Amino acid sequence: MKQIACFALAIGSLLAWPAADAANQPCSGRKGGIAQCDGDTFICNDGSISASKKSCQATFGGRQGLMAAPKRAAPAADGSCNCRSGTYCTGPRGGVYCLSDSGNKSYRRK
């Protein structure tokens, strides 16, 4: 009986442990994780921008590999504003966005 109680306690503690790490992170879920930083903005593996209010530079402390130099240049000659390249377009009502890998607009938060 004592072994069953110890086993139940061990299983219960293992099931409760991941809940502490279940907080949302930038680019979590379908976005596939963080690909790189564009200044304070997180660029996700699916090519979109994270809506996180955290600072990417502060999170990674300037660590090389995730940091990319921000490019605030005008869109490419073909009119594309790819999130991975760091180029942004401005919409007709002033929204700043870029295009994810799937071609969807990903807006920067204000």
PDB file of C-alpha atoms in Angstrom:
ATOM      1  CA  MET A   1       0.000   0.000   0.000  1.00  0.00           C
ATOM      2  CA  LYS A   2       2.891   2.341   0.833  1.00  0.00           C
ATOM      3  CA  GLN A   3       4.411   1.706  -2.619  1.00  0.00           C
ATOM      4  CA  ILE A   4       1.152   2.651  -4.346  1.00  0.00           C
ATOM      5  CA  ALA A   5       0.959   5.916  -2.393  1.00  0.00           C
ATOM      6  CA  CYS A   6       4.567   6.787  -3.312  1.00  0.00           C
ATOM      7  CA  PHE A   7       3.908   5.908  -6.953  1.00  0.00           C
ATOM      8  CA  ALA A   8       0.763   8.079  -7.027  1.00  0.00           C
ATOM      9  CA  LEU A   9       2.671  10.970  -5.466  1.00  0.00           C
ATOM     10  CA  ALA A  10       5.475  10.645  -8.025  1.00  0.00           C
ATOM     11  CA  ILE A  11       3.042  10.569 -10.956  1.00  0.00           C
ATOM     12  CA  GLY A  12       1.132  13.558  -9.553  1.00  0.00           C
ATOM     13  CA  SER A  13       4.295  15.616  -9.219  1.00  0.00           C
ATOM     14  CA  LEU A  14       5.381  14.764 -12.769  1.00  0.00           C
ATOM     15  CA  LEU A  15       2.028  15.844 -14.157  1.00  0.00           C
ATOM     16  CA  ALA A  16       2.085  19.137 -12.252  1.00  0.00           C
ATOM     17  CA  TRP A  17       5.674  20.024 -13.196  1.00  0.00           C
ATOM     18  CA  PRO A  18       5.154  21.037 -16.883  1.00  0.00           C
ATOM     19  CA  ALA A  19       2.369  23.449 -15.876  1.00  0.00           C
ATOM     20  CA  ALA A  20       4.975  25.786 -14.398  1.00  0.00           C
ATOM     21  CA  ASP A  21       6.713  26.037 -17.784  1.00  0.00           C
ATOM     22  CA  ALA A  22       3.493  26.381 -19.781  1.00  0.00           C
ATOM     23  CA  ALA A  23       3.659  30.173 -20.095  1.00  0.00           C
ATOM     24  CA  ASN A  24       3.358  31.545 -23.606  1.00  0.00           C
ATOM     25  CA  GLN A  25       6.592  32.540 -25.267  1.00  0.00           C
ATOM     26  CA  PRO A  26       7.112  34.788 -28.296  1.00  0.00           C
ATOM     27  CA  CYS A  27       6.446  32.849 -31.500  1.00  0.00           C
ATOM     28  CA  SER A  28       4.985  29.861 -29.663  1.00  0.00           C
ATOM     29  CA  GLY A  29       2.429  27.471 -31.077  1.00  0.00           C
ATOM     30  CA  ARG A  30       1.961  27.386 -34.850  1.00  0.00           C
ATOM     31  CA  LYS A  31       4.551  30.106 -35.386  1.00  0.00           C
ATOM     32  CA  GLY A  32       7.249  27.507 -34.728  1.00  0.00           C
ATOM     33  CA  GLY A  33       9.620  29.418 -32.458  1.00  0.00           C
ATOM     34  CA  ILE A  34      11.912  32.397 -32.846  1.00  0.00           C
ATOM     35  CA  ALA A  35      13.950  32.644 -36.039  1.00  0.00           C
ATOM     36  CA  GLN A  36      15.686  35.996 -35.481  1.00  0.00           C
ATOM     37  CA  CYS A  37      15.386  39.469 -34.001  1.00  0.00           C
ATOM     38  CA  ASP A  38      14.726  42.663 -35.901  1.00  0.00           C
ATOM     39  CA  GLY A  39      15.568  45.214 -33.245  1.00  0.00           C
ATOM     40  CA  ASP A  40      13.026  44.663 -30.477  1.00  0.00           C
ATOM     41  CA  THR A  41      10.731  42.631 -32.760  1.00  0.00           C
ATOM     42  CA  PHE A  42      10.687  38.817 -32.805  1.00  0.00           C
ATOM     43  CA  ILE A  43      10.638  37.258 -36.300  1.00  0.00           C
ATOM     44  CA  CYS A  44       9.055  33.801 -36.076  1.00  0.00           C
ATOM     45  CA  ASN A  45      10.021  30.631 -37.962  1.00  0.00           C
ATOM     46  CA  ASP A  46       6.882  30.914 -40.112  1.00  0.00           C
ATOM     47  CA  GLY A  47       8.116  34.313 -41.314  1.00  0.00           C
ATOM     48  CA  SER A  48       5.608  36.424 -39.369  1.00  0.00           C
ATOM     49  CA  ILE A  49       6.123  39.021 -36.632  1.00  0.00           C
ATOM     50  CA  SER A  50       5.327  38.127 -33.039  1.00  0.00           C
ATOM     51  CA  ALA A  51       2.842  40.353 -31.200  1.00  0.00           C
ATOM     52  CA  SER A  52       4.902  39.968 -28.032  1.00  0.00           C
ATOM     53  CA  LYS A  53       5.499  43.078 -25.958  1.00  0.00           C
ATOM     54  CA  LYS A  54       8.866  41.704 -24.860  1.00  0.00           C
ATOM     55  CA  SER A  55      12.064  43.079 -26.372  1.00  0.00           C
ATOM     56  CA  CYS A  56      13.928  40.575 -28.515  1.00  0.00           C
ATOM     57  CA  GLN A  57      17.229  42.377 -27.983  1.00  0.00           C
ATOM     58  CA  ALA A  58      16.754  42.406 -24.219  1.00  0.00           C
ATOM     59  CA  THR A  59      15.714  38.745 -24.186  1.00  0.00           C
ATOM     60  CA  PHE A  60      18.777  37.509 -26.043  1.00  0.00           C
ATOM     61  CA  GLY A  61      21.203  40.217 -24.944  1.00  0.00           C
ATOM     62  CA  GLY A  62      22.651  40.792 -28.391  1.00  0.00           C
ATOM     63  CA  ARG A  63      23.629  37.129 -28.775  1.00  0.00           C
ATOM     64  CA  GLN A  64      24.847  36.487 -32.312  1.00  0.00           C
ATOM     65  CA  GLY A  65      22.860  34.049 -34.445  1.00  0.00           C
ATOM     66  CA  LEU A  66      19.426  35.370 -33.533  1.00  0.00           C
ATOM     67  CA  MET A  67      20.254  39.019 -33.996  1.00  0.00           C
ATOM     68  CA  ALA A  68      19.800  40.522 -37.406  1.00  0.00           C
ATOM     69  CA  ALA A  69      20.435  44.129 -38.258  1.00  0.00           C
ATOM     70  CA  PRO A  70      17.119  45.944 -38.598  1.00  0.00           C
ATOM     71  CA  LYS A  71      16.405  47.161 -42.099  1.00  0.00           C
ATOM     72  CA  ARG A  72      13.963  50.026 -42.241  1.00  0.00           C
ATOM     73  CA  ALA A  73      14.497  50.553 -45.949  1.00  0.00           C
ATOM     74  CA  ALA A  74      11.755  50.962 -48.501  1.00  0.00           C
ATOM     75  CA  PRO A  75      10.243  47.804 -49.984  1.00  0.00           C
ATOM     76  CA  ALA A  76      12.080  45.926 -52.692  1.00  0.00           C
ATOM     77  CA  ALA A  77      11.644  46.945 -56.312  1.00  0.00           C
ATOM     78  CA  ASP A  78       9.039  44.213 -56.825  1.00  0.00           C
ATOM     79  CA  GLY A  79       6.939  45.715 -53.993  1.00  0.00           C
ATOM     80  CA  SER A  80       7.463  42.851 -51.555  1.00  0.00           C
ATOM     81  CA  CYS A  81       7.871  43.467 -47.845  1.00  0.00           C
ATOM     82  CA  ASN A  82       9.247  40.177 -46.550  1.00  0.00           C
ATOM     83  CA  CYS A  83       9.371  39.884 -42.730  1.00  0.00           C
ATOM     84  CA  ARG A  84      12.593  37.894 -42.876  1.00  0.00           C
ATOM     85  CA  SER A  85      14.354  40.631 -44.800  1.00  0.00           C
ATOM     86  CA  GLY A  86      13.204  43.273 -42.329  1.00  0.00           C
ATOM     87  CA  THR A  87      11.510  45.471 -44.915  1.00  0.00           C
ATOM     88  CA  TYR A  88       8.118  46.884 -44.003  1.00  0.00           C
ATOM     89  CA  CYS A  89       5.268  48.400 -45.968  1.00  0.00           C
ATOM     90  CA  THR A  90       2.799  51.021 -44.795  1.00  0.00           C
ATOM     91  CA  GLY A  91      -0.863  50.423 -45.509  1.00  0.00           C
ATOM     92  CA  PRO A  92      -3.392  53.055 -46.620  1.00  0.00           C
ATOM     93  CA  ARG A  93      -4.446  53.744 -43.012  1.00  0.00           C
ATOM     94  CA  GLY A  94      -0.926  53.920 -41.603  1.00  0.00           C
ATOM     95  CA  GLY A  95      -0.471  50.326 -40.436  1.00  0.00           C
ATOM     96  CA  VAL A  96       3.069  48.985 -40.761  1.00  0.00           C
ATOM     97  CA  TYR A  97       3.256  45.387 -41.948  1.00  0.00           C
ATOM     98  CA  CYS A  98       5.366  42.815 -43.706  1.00  0.00           C
ATOM     99  CA  LEU A  99       4.502  39.613 -45.545  1.00  0.00           C
ATOM    100  CA  SER A 100       5.034  36.231 -43.882  1.00  0.00           C
ATOM    101  CA  ASP A 101       6.310  33.196 -45.788  1.00  0.00           C
ATOM    102  CA  SER A 102       2.717  32.208 -46.568  1.00  0.00           C
ATOM    103  CA  GLY A 103       2.001  35.654 -48.048  1.00  0.00           C
ATOM    104  CA  ASN A 104      -0.186  36.891 -45.173  1.00  0.00           C
ATOM    105  CA  LYS A 105       0.243  40.378 -43.768  1.00  0.00           C
ATOM    106  CA  SER A 106       1.807  40.478 -40.326  1.00  0.00           C
ATOM    107  CA  TYR A 107       1.292  43.860 -38.624  1.00  0.00           C
ATOM    108  CA  ARG A 108       3.727  45.438 -36.204  1.00  0.00           C
ATOM    109  CA  ARG A 109       2.200  46.504 -32.935  1.00  0.00           C
ATOM    110  CA  LYS A 110       2.163  50.177 -32.133  1.00  0.00           C
TER     111      LYS A 110
END
